[in-house]
mmCIF file of C-alpha atoms in Angstrom:
data_model
loop_
_atom_site.group_PDB
_atom_site.id
_atom_site.type_symbol
_atom_site.label_atom_id
_atom_site.label_comp_id
_atom_site.label_asym_id
_atom_site.label_seq_id
_atom_site.Cartn_x
_atom_site.Cartn_y
_atom_site.Cartn_z
ATOM 1 C CA UNK A 282 76.877 204.512 86.129
ATOM 2 C CA UNK A 283 78.541 201.273 87.181
ATOM 3 C CA UNK A 284 75.234 199.828 88.369
ATOM 4 C CA UNK A 285 73.736 200.545 84.966
ATOM 5 C CA UNK A 286 76.605 198.768 83.235
ATOM 6 C CA UNK A 287 76.304 195.805 85.573
ATOM 7 C CA UNK A 288 72.595 195.548 84.924
ATOM 8 C CA UNK A 289 73.178 195.642 81.169
ATOM 9 C CA UNK A 290 75.816 192.899 81.470
ATOM 10 C CA UNK A 291 73.443 190.711 83.467
ATOM 11 C CA UNK A 292 70.608 191.327 81.020
ATOM 12 C CA UNK A 293 72.910 190.489 78.140
ATOM 13 C CA UNK A 294 74.152 187.351 79.926
ATOM 14 C CA UNK A 295 70.670 185.986 80.579
ATOM 15 C CA UNK A 296 69.392 186.999 77.197
ATOM 16 C CA UNK A 297 68.407 183.807 75.323
ATOM 17 C CA UNK A 298 69.717 181.716 78.248
ATOM 18 C CA UNK A 299 67.933 178.496 77.217
ATOM 19 C CA UNK A 300 69.817 178.491 73.933
ATOM 20 C CA UNK A 301 73.088 179.208 75.671
ATOM 21 C CA UNK A 302 72.565 176.401 78.210
ATOM 22 C CA UNK A 303 71.688 174.026 75.393
ATOM 23 C CA UNK A 304 74.833 175.039 73.531
ATOM 24 C CA UNK A 305 77.004 174.383 76.585
ATOM 25 C CA UNK A 306 75.333 171.013 77.175
ATOM 26 C CA UNK A 307 75.764 170.064 73.533
ATOM 27 C CA UNK A 308 79.421 171.039 73.677
ATOM 28 C CA UNK A 309 79.862 168.913 76.792
ATOM 29 C CA UNK A 310 78.168 165.932 75.127
ATOM 30 C CA UNK A 311 80.359 166.329 72.061
ATOM 31 C CA UNK A 312 83.431 166.474 74.265
ATOM 32 C CA UNK A 313 82.436 163.349 76.162
ATOM 33 C CA UNK A 314 81.536 161.560 72.926
ATOM 34 C CA UNK A 315 84.890 162.511 71.474
ATOM 35 C CA UNK A 316 86.691 161.250 74.552
ATOM 36 C CA UNK A 317 84.684 158.016 74.512
ATOM 37 C CA UNK A 318 85.381 157.488 70.838
ATOM 38 C CA UNK A 319 89.081 157.635 71.616
ATOM 39 C CA UNK A 320 88.773 154.672 74.048
ATOM 40 C CA UNK A 321 89.280 151.062 72.962
ATOM 41 C CA UNK A 322 88.014 147.704 74.205
ATOM 42 C CA UNK A 323 90.101 144.643 75.000
ATOM 43 C CA UNK A 324 88.702 141.189 75.775
ATOM 44 C CA UNK A 325 90.238 138.106 77.386
ATOM 45 C CA UNK A 326 89.358 135.352 79.866
ATOM 46 C CA UNK A 327 90.872 134.707 83.282
ATOM 47 C CA UNK A 328 90.383 131.859 85.789
ATOM 48 C CA UNK A 329 87.761 132.337 88.491
ATOM 49 C CA UNK A 330 88.860 131.909 92.105
ATOM 50 C CA UNK A 331 86.446 130.697 94.763
ATOM 51 C CA UNK A 332 87.352 132.062 98.198
ATOM 52 C CA UNK A 333 85.905 130.159 101.182
ATOM 53 C CA UNK A 334 86.541 129.947 104.914
ATOM 54 C CA UNK A 335 88.850 126.943 104.424
ATOM 55 C CA UNK A 336 86.473 124.302 105.771
ATOM 56 C CA UNK A 337 84.161 124.389 102.749
ATOM 57 C CA UNK A 338 84.966 123.772 99.090
ATOM 58 C CA UNK A 339 82.900 123.980 95.876
ATOM 59 C CA UNK A 340 80.717 120.907 95.371
ATOM 60 C CA UNK A 341 78.959 121.835 92.108
ATOM 61 C CA UNK A 342 80.131 122.877 88.673
ATOM 62 C CA UNK A 343 80.792 126.554 88.010
ATOM 63 C CA UNK A 344 82.415 128.562 85.195
ATOM 64 C CA UNK A 345 86.169 128.123 85.466
ATOM 65 C CA UNK A 346 86.964 131.013 83.137
ATOM 66 C CA UNK A 347 85.384 134.471 83.216
ATOM 67 C CA UNK A 348 85.285 136.839 80.244
ATOM 68 C CA UNK A 349 86.812 140.203 81.108
ATOM 69 C CA UNK A 350 86.530 143.420 79.084
ATOM 70 C CA UNK A 351 88.828 146.401 79.563
ATOM 71 C CA UNK A 352 87.885 149.822 78.239
ATOM 72 C CA UNK A 353 90.404 152.628 78.176
ATOM 73 C CA UNK A 354 93.102 154.266 76.145
ATOM 74 C CA UNK A 355 94.950 151.870 73.867
ATOM 75 C CA UNK A 356 98.375 152.740 75.233
ATOM 76 C CA UNK A 357 97.068 152.031 78.751
ATOM 77 C CA UNK A 358 94.988 148.848 78.453
ATOM 78 C CA UNK A 359 97.169 146.725 76.172
ATOM 79 C CA UNK A 360 100.248 146.737 78.450
ATOM 80 C CA UNK A 361 98.081 145.297 81.259
ATOM 81 C CA UNK A 362 98.983 141.657 81.913
ATOM 82 C CA UNK A 363 96.062 139.242 82.046
ATOM 83 C CA UNK A 364 97.403 137.816 85.317
ATOM 84 C CA UNK A 365 97.067 141.255 86.901
ATOM 85 C CA UNK A 366 93.275 141.171 86.571
ATOM 86 C CA UNK A 367 91.961 138.744 89.172
ATOM 87 C CA UNK A 368 88.307 137.720 89.343
ATOM 88 C CA UNK A 369 86.930 135.993 92.412
ATOM 89 C CA UNK A 370 83.823 135.125 94.383
ATOM 90 C CA UNK A 371 83.922 135.812 98.112
ATOM 91 C CA UNK A 372 82.117 133.056 100.031
ATOM 92 C CA UNK A 373 84.142 133.332 103.233
ATOM 93 C CA UNK A 374 81.106 134.394 105.275
ATOM 94 C CA UNK A 375 79.407 131.012 104.804
ATOM 95 C CA UNK A 376 80.095 128.292 107.375
ATOM 96 C CA UNK A 377 77.537 125.621 106.443
ATOM 97 C CA UNK A 378 77.171 123.447 103.344
ATOM 98 C CA UNK A 379 74.601 124.745 100.897
ATOM 99 C CA UNK A 380 73.972 126.438 97.580
ATOM 100 C CA UNK A 381 74.922 130.119 97.403
ATOM 101 C CA UNK A 382 74.804 132.960 94.871
ATOM 102 C CA UNK A 383 77.414 135.704 94.887
ATOM 103 C CA UNK A 384 78.695 138.475 92.577
ATOM 104 C CA UNK A 385 81.962 138.160 90.713
ATOM 105 C CA UNK A 386 84.426 140.720 92.007
ATOM 106 C CA UNK A 387 87.564 142.231 90.506
ATOM 107 C CA UNK A 388 90.969 142.695 92.064
ATOM 108 C CA UNK A 389 93.610 144.774 90.236
ATOM 109 C CA UNK A 390 97.304 144.035 90.634
ATOM 110 C CA UNK A 391 100.615 145.079 89.154
ATOM 111 C CA UNK A 392 100.236 146.608 85.707
ATOM 112 C CA UNK A 393 96.505 147.192 86.230
ATOM 113 C CA UNK A 394 96.968 149.470 89.245
ATOM 114 C CA UNK A 395 96.839 153.235 88.630
ATOM 115 C CA UNK A 396 95.534 153.016 85.058
ATOM 116 C CA UNK A 397 93.016 155.808 84.356
ATOM 117 C CA UNK A 398 90.649 155.819 82.639
ATOM 118 C CA UNK A 399 89.975 152.102 83.010
ATOM 119 C CA UNK A 400 86.584 150.414 82.960
ATOM 120 C CA UNK A 401 86.484 146.691 83.801
ATOM 121 C CA UNK A 402 83.462 144.476 83.193
ATOM 122 C CA UNK A 403 82.946 140.738 83.662
ATOM 123 C CA UNK A 404 80.583 138.205 82.150
ATOM 124 C CA UNK A 405 78.729 136.669 83.937
ATOM 125 C CA UNK A 406 78.162 139.161 86.741
ATOM 126 C CA UNK A 407 77.378 136.524 89.378
ATOM 127 C CA UNK A 408 77.384 132.759 89.859
ATOM 128 C CA UNK A 409 75.636 130.190 92.034
ATOM 129 C CA UNK A 410 77.759 127.415 93.506
ATOM 130 C CA UNK A 411 77.311 124.613 96.027
ATOM 131 C CA UNK A 412 79.598 124.281 99.042
ATOM 132 C CA UNK A 413 80.390 121.126 101.025
ATOM 133 C CA UNK A 414 82.722 120.130 103.829
ATOM 134 C CA UNK A 415 86.322 119.624 102.709
ATOM 135 C CA UNK A 416 87.604 116.056 103.078
ATOM 136 C CA UNK A 417 90.937 114.399 102.294
ATOM 137 C CA UNK A 418 92.000 110.735 102.255
ATOM 138 C CA UNK A 419 94.439 108.301 100.638
ATOM 139 C CA UNK A 420 93.316 106.002 97.818
ATOM 140 C CA UNK A 421 95.251 103.266 95.936
ATOM 141 C CA UNK A 422 96.299 103.618 92.305
ATOM 142 C CA UNK A 423 95.384 101.115 89.593
ATOM 143 C CA UNK A 424 97.357 100.883 86.320
ATOM 144 C CA UNK A 425 95.605 101.236 82.954
ATOM 145 C CA UNK A 426 97.153 99.278 80.077
ATOM 146 C CA UNK A 427 96.918 99.694 76.319
ATOM 147 C CA UNK A 428 98.162 97.325 73.633
ATOM 148 C CA UNK A 429 99.657 93.843 73.779
ATOM 149 C CA UNK A 430 103.039 92.448 74.663
ATOM 150 C CA UNK A 431 105.072 90.677 72.017
ATOM 151 C CA UNK A 432 103.612 87.245 71.347
ATOM 152 C CA UNK A 433 104.895 84.692 73.800
ATOM 153 C CA UNK A 434 105.482 87.093 76.708
ATOM 154 C CA UNK A 435 103.476 88.033 79.780
ATOM 155 C CA UNK A 436 103.510 90.753 82.440
ATOM 156 C CA UNK A 437 104.163 88.730 85.570
ATOM 157 C CA UNK A 438 104.292 91.559 88.126
ATOM 158 C CA UNK A 439 104.676 95.311 88.554
ATOM 159 C CA UNK A 440 105.334 98.001 91.143
ATOM 160 C CA UNK A 441 104.141 101.606 91.366
ATOM 161 C CA UNK A 442 105.771 104.454 93.246
ATOM 162 C CA UNK A 443 103.763 105.889 94.871
ATOM 163 C CA UNK A 444 101.176 103.131 95.187
ATOM 164 C CA UNK A 445 98.589 105.538 96.645
ATOM 165 C CA UNK A 446 97.887 109.278 96.605
ATOM 166 C CA UNK A 447 96.110 111.794 98.801
ATOM 167 C CA UNK A 448 92.980 113.360 97.341
ATOM 168 C CA UNK A 449 91.023 116.359 98.606
ATOM 169 C CA UNK A 450 87.644 117.812 97.745
ATOM 170 C CA UNK A 451 83.973 118.017 98.745
ATOM 171 C CA UNK A 452 82.915 115.309 101.159
ATOM 172 C CA UNK A 453 80.133 113.956 98.953
ATOM 173 C CA UNK A 454 82.537 113.304 96.074
ATOM 174 C CA UNK A 455 85.569 112.106 98.042
ATOM 175 C CA UNK A 456 83.511 109.525 99.955
ATOM 176 C CA UNK A 457 82.580 107.857 96.665
ATOM 177 C CA UNK A 458 86.144 107.436 95.388
ATOM 178 C CA UNK A 459 87.885 104.155 96.272
ATOM 179 C CA UNK A 460 90.758 104.191 93.749
ATOM 180 C CA UNK A 461 92.265 106.264 90.962
ATOM 181 C CA UNK A 462 93.445 105.030 87.545
ATOM 182 C CA UNK A 463 96.664 105.994 85.823
ATOM 183 C CA UNK A 464 96.960 107.221 82.280
ATOM 184 C CA UNK A 465 97.512 104.474 79.703
ATOM 185 C CA UNK A 466 100.700 102.415 80.010
ATOM 186 C CA UNK A 467 101.765 101.238 76.546
ATOM 187 C CA UNK A 468 102.483 97.505 76.244
ATOM 188 C CA UNK A 469 102.717 97.174 72.462
ATOM 189 C CA UNK A 470 105.705 95.099 71.382
ATOM 190 C CA UNK A 471 107.357 94.960 74.801
ATOM 191 C CA UNK A 472 109.280 91.792 75.662
ATOM 192 C CA UNK A 473 111.507 92.845 78.554
ATOM 193 C CA UNK A 474 111.306 94.695 81.872
ATOM 194 C CA UNK A 475 110.581 98.421 81.582
ATOM 195 C CA UNK A 476 110.058 101.601 83.614
ATOM 196 C CA UNK A 477 107.828 104.522 82.661
ATOM 197 C CA UNK A 478 106.251 107.573 84.298
ATOM 198 C CA UNK A 479 102.540 108.251 83.779
ATOM 199 C CA UNK A 480 99.968 110.710 85.080
ATOM 200 C CA UNK A 481 97.352 109.905 87.679
ATOM 201 C CA UNK A 482 94.004 110.599 86.034
ATOM 202 C CA UNK A 483 91.690 113.110 87.698
ATOM 203 C CA UNK A 484 88.325 113.064 85.976
ATOM 204 C CA UNK A 485 86.601 115.374 88.488
ATOM 205 C CA UNK A 486 87.610 119.064 88.439
ATOM 206 C CA UNK A 487 86.215 119.497 91.970
ATOM 207 C CA UNK A 488 88.807 117.059 93.333
ATOM 208 C CA UNK A 489 92.492 117.803 93.875
ATOM 209 C CA UNK A 490 95.346 115.275 93.896
ATOM 210 C CA UNK A 491 98.147 116.089 96.296
ATOM 211 C CA UNK A 492 101.740 115.670 95.158
ATOM 212 C CA UNK A 493 103.170 115.595 91.651
ATOM 213 C CA UNK A 494 100.211 113.787 90.106
ATOM 214 C CA UNK A 495 102.519 111.243 88.446
ATOM 215 C CA UNK A 496 103.554 107.674 89.244
ATOM 216 C CA UNK A 497 106.605 105.599 88.294
ATOM 217 C CA UNK A 498 105.531 102.227 86.921
ATOM 218 C CA UNK A 499 107.923 99.256 86.742
ATOM 219 C CA UNK A 500 106.792 96.249 84.737
ATOM 220 C CA UNK A 501 108.395 92.807 84.913
ATOM 221 C CA UNK A 502 108.001 90.684 81.781
ATOM 222 C CA UNK A 503 108.961 87.102 81.113
ATOM 223 C CA UNK A 504 108.504 84.657 78.286
ATOM 224 C CA UNK A 505 105.433 82.460 78.474
ATOM 225 C CA UNK A 506 106.280 78.908 79.510
ATOM 226 C CA UNK A 507 104.590 76.074 77.661
ATOM 227 C CA UNK A 508 104.676 72.278 77.426
ATOM 228 C CA UNK A 509 104.998 70.446 74.129
ATOM 229 C CA UNK A 510 105.007 66.765 73.238
ATOM 230 C CA UNK A 511 107.277 65.310 70.570
ATOM 231 C CA UNK A 512 106.107 61.870 69.438
ATOM 232 C CA UNK A 513 107.432 59.149 67.132
ATOM 233 C CA UNK A 514 111.040 60.104 67.751
ATOM 234 C CA UNK A 515 113.586 57.577 66.485
ATOM 235 C CA UNK A 516 115.685 56.051 69.257
ATOM 236 C CA UNK A 517 119.311 56.056 68.160
ATOM 237 C CA UNK A 518 122.101 53.608 69.054
ATOM 238 C CA UNK A 519 125.414 55.141 70.095
ATOM 239 C CA UNK A 520 128.827 53.761 71.068
ATOM 240 C CA UNK A 521 128.201 50.212 69.788
ATOM 241 C CA UNK A 522 131.282 48.309 68.701
ATOM 242 C CA UNK A 523 131.357 47.640 64.964
ATOM 243 C CA UNK A 524 131.519 43.882 65.579
ATOM 244 C CA UNK A 525 127.990 43.941 67.007
ATOM 245 C CA UNK A 526 124.522 44.650 65.777
ATOM 246 C CA UNK A 527 121.749 46.005 68.047
ATOM 247 C CA UNK A 528 118.124 44.983 67.750
ATOM 248 C CA UNK A 529 115.985 47.061 70.176
ATOM 249 C CA UNK A 530 112.462 45.948 71.039
ATOM 250 C CA UNK A 531 111.274 49.576 70.668
ATOM 251 C CA UNK A 532 112.653 51.918 68.037
ATOM 252 C CA UNK A 533 110.571 55.096 68.641
ATOM 253 C CA UNK A 534 109.628 57.129 71.706
ATOM 254 C CA UNK A 535 108.137 60.411 72.913
ATOM 255 C CA UNK A 536 109.447 63.372 74.901
ATOM 256 C CA UNK A 537 107.559 66.116 76.771
ATOM 257 C CA UNK A 538 109.500 69.412 76.972
ATOM 258 C CA UNK A 539 108.967 72.633 78.906
ATOM 259 C CA UNK A 540 110.315 75.990 77.710
ATOM 260 C CA UNK A 541 109.653 79.455 76.378
ATOM 261 C CA UNK A 542 106.650 79.537 74.076
ATOM 262 C CA UNK A 543 108.344 81.151 71.084
ATOM 263 C CA UNK A 544 111.433 78.944 71.191
ATOM 264 C CA UNK A 545 109.559 75.738 71.885
ATOM 265 C CA UNK A 546 107.038 76.327 69.108
ATOM 266 C CA UNK A 547 109.893 76.824 66.636
ATOM 267 C CA UNK A 548 111.983 73.902 67.889
ATOM 268 C CA UNK A 549 112.403 70.962 65.502
ATOM 269 C CA UNK A 550 114.450 68.007 66.805
ATOM 270 C CA UNK A 551 117.319 67.274 64.440
ATOM 271 C CA UNK A 552 118.890 63.831 64.583
ATOM 272 C CA UNK A 553 118.224 61.470 67.462
ATOM 273 C CA UNK A 554 117.505 63.211 70.749
ATOM 274 C CA UNK A 555 116.617 59.832 72.334
ATOM 275 C CA UNK A 556 119.576 57.445 72.389
ATOM 276 C CA UNK A 557 120.784 54.151 73.831
ATOM 277 C CA UNK A 558 124.429 54.165 74.921
ATOM 278 C CA UNK A 559 125.971 50.770 74.062
ATOM 279 C CA UNK A 560 129.608 51.741 74.554
ATOM 280 C CA UNK A 561 130.102 49.360 77.495
ATOM 281 C CA UNK A 562 128.785 46.257 75.710
ATOM 282 C CA UNK A 563 131.591 43.836 74.817
ATOM 283 C CA UNK A 564 129.763 40.591 74.087
ATOM 284 C CA UNK A 565 126.512 39.452 72.512
ATOM 285 C CA UNK A 566 123.450 39.129 74.688
ATOM 286 C CA UNK A 567 120.245 40.784 75.786
ATOM 287 C CA UNK A 568 120.537 44.042 77.666
ATOM 288 C CA UNK A 569 118.192 46.561 79.310
ATOM 289 C CA UNK A 570 119.638 49.947 78.393
ATOM 290 C CA UNK A 571 118.375 53.296 79.819
ATOM 291 C CA UNK A 572 117.219 55.897 77.334
ATOM 292 C CA UNK A 573 119.148 59.155 77.271
ATOM 293 C CA UNK A 574 117.474 62.382 76.106
ATOM 294 C CA UNK A 575 119.570 65.288 74.836
ATOM 295 C CA UNK A 576 117.872 68.667 74.174
ATOM 296 C CA UNK A 577 119.050 72.314 74.064
ATOM 297 C CA UNK A 578 119.696 73.800 77.549
ATOM 298 C CA UNK A 579 116.816 76.274 77.063
ATOM 299 C CA UNK A 580 114.367 73.399 77.524
ATOM 300 C CA UNK A 581 113.540 71.119 80.406
ATOM 301 C CA UNK A 582 112.659 67.457 79.919
ATOM 302 C CA UNK A 583 109.426 66.861 81.831
ATOM 303 C CA UNK A 584 109.061 63.184 80.940
ATOM 304 C CA UNK A 585 109.989 60.691 78.250
ATOM 305 C CA UNK A 586 108.866 57.237 77.238
ATOM 306 C CA UNK A 587 110.261 54.600 77.198
ATOM 307 C CA UNK A 588 112.801 55.153 79.936
ATOM 308 C CA UNK A 589 114.702 51.969 79.068
ATOM 309 C CA UNK A 590 114.702 49.555 76.149
ATOM 310 C CA UNK A 591 115.479 45.827 75.867
ATOM 311 C CA UNK A 592 118.184 45.427 73.226
ATOM 312 C CA UNK A 593 119.496 42.193 71.725
ATOM 313 C CA UNK A 594 123.148 42.406 70.789
ATOM 314 C CA UNK A 595 124.355 39.975 68.116
ATOM 315 C CA UNK A 596 127.576 39.622 66.156
ATOM 316 C CA UNK A 597 127.638 41.529 62.938
ATOM 317 C CA UNK A 598 127.916 39.681 59.628
ATOM 318 C CA UNK A 599 131.413 41.023 59.243
ATOM 319 C CA UNK A 600 132.400 39.453 62.560
ATOM 320 C CA UNK A 601 130.833 36.086 61.560
ATOM 321 C CA UNK A 602 132.812 36.022 58.330
ATOM 322 C CA UNK A 603 135.965 36.810 60.229
ATOM 323 C CA UNK A 604 135.406 33.882 62.618
ATOM 324 C CA UNK A 605 134.755 31.476 59.711
ATOM 325 C CA UNK A 606 137.997 32.524 58.072
ATOM 326 C CA UNK A 607 139.861 31.793 61.282
ATOM 327 C CA UNK A 608 138.255 28.371 61.501
#
């Protein structure tokens, strides 16, 4: 009796089996579709790391950022930190310079570990990159200036600390670099010594600058020095006793001054800056008197002409009248 029941159960179980299998498969597909529809996508970009054997470095351009997509449950994928998804290319097996193609690989860390379900995809899937021998050397720094100092001033000297930096990169690129420029150093309106810190410019992403990548610049500024002639200056008489009159052979002269450009251009001589000192004359006669030049201490007298003047000293009319009265 039991065998009959078993046979009936089997016959009933296999009855219309194609339809039953199809129903189970459809249910499974619907379940999977439902589960997939509950998953979300998240996109971001992370830096690509190139791993080599240490003697070789990238010598050609390659994508610095890789697009990463995460697919999983919302409460699982959004807490993942971008830094915990690392993308890299493993080129450690290569020992000779050349051009190589390799897949982009994924390394999960921290918040990305143990998340399930989690599907990670990258774009692009692989890259091609050139490798060259790694080389390092020291190169001098050159300052880059922008703007102009205040009129009448000049940059006479400067120092930089450091004055050179160590660079590292592929041999073919490093061999062609003889110096590195700084970022712009502003000169606009400056008229005194100054100190500033600027970046060292690196215009090649395949090259690395060792150290802080900055330089301290000290500039030393001074006023421009110029020469200026002053002509047709009246030669004054000083210290002469009232009982005398002076009659110089030359009454005008010229002076050549040296000084700061701004001050000297604005300088206008007031009064007599060229004089003849007659204080020691006590009787009429003809005298050769040296010319004295008096200018502000900011200026230096380079030359002047004449350097001495012949002066005839005669009694004044007032003195003549006085003598006649006595006679």
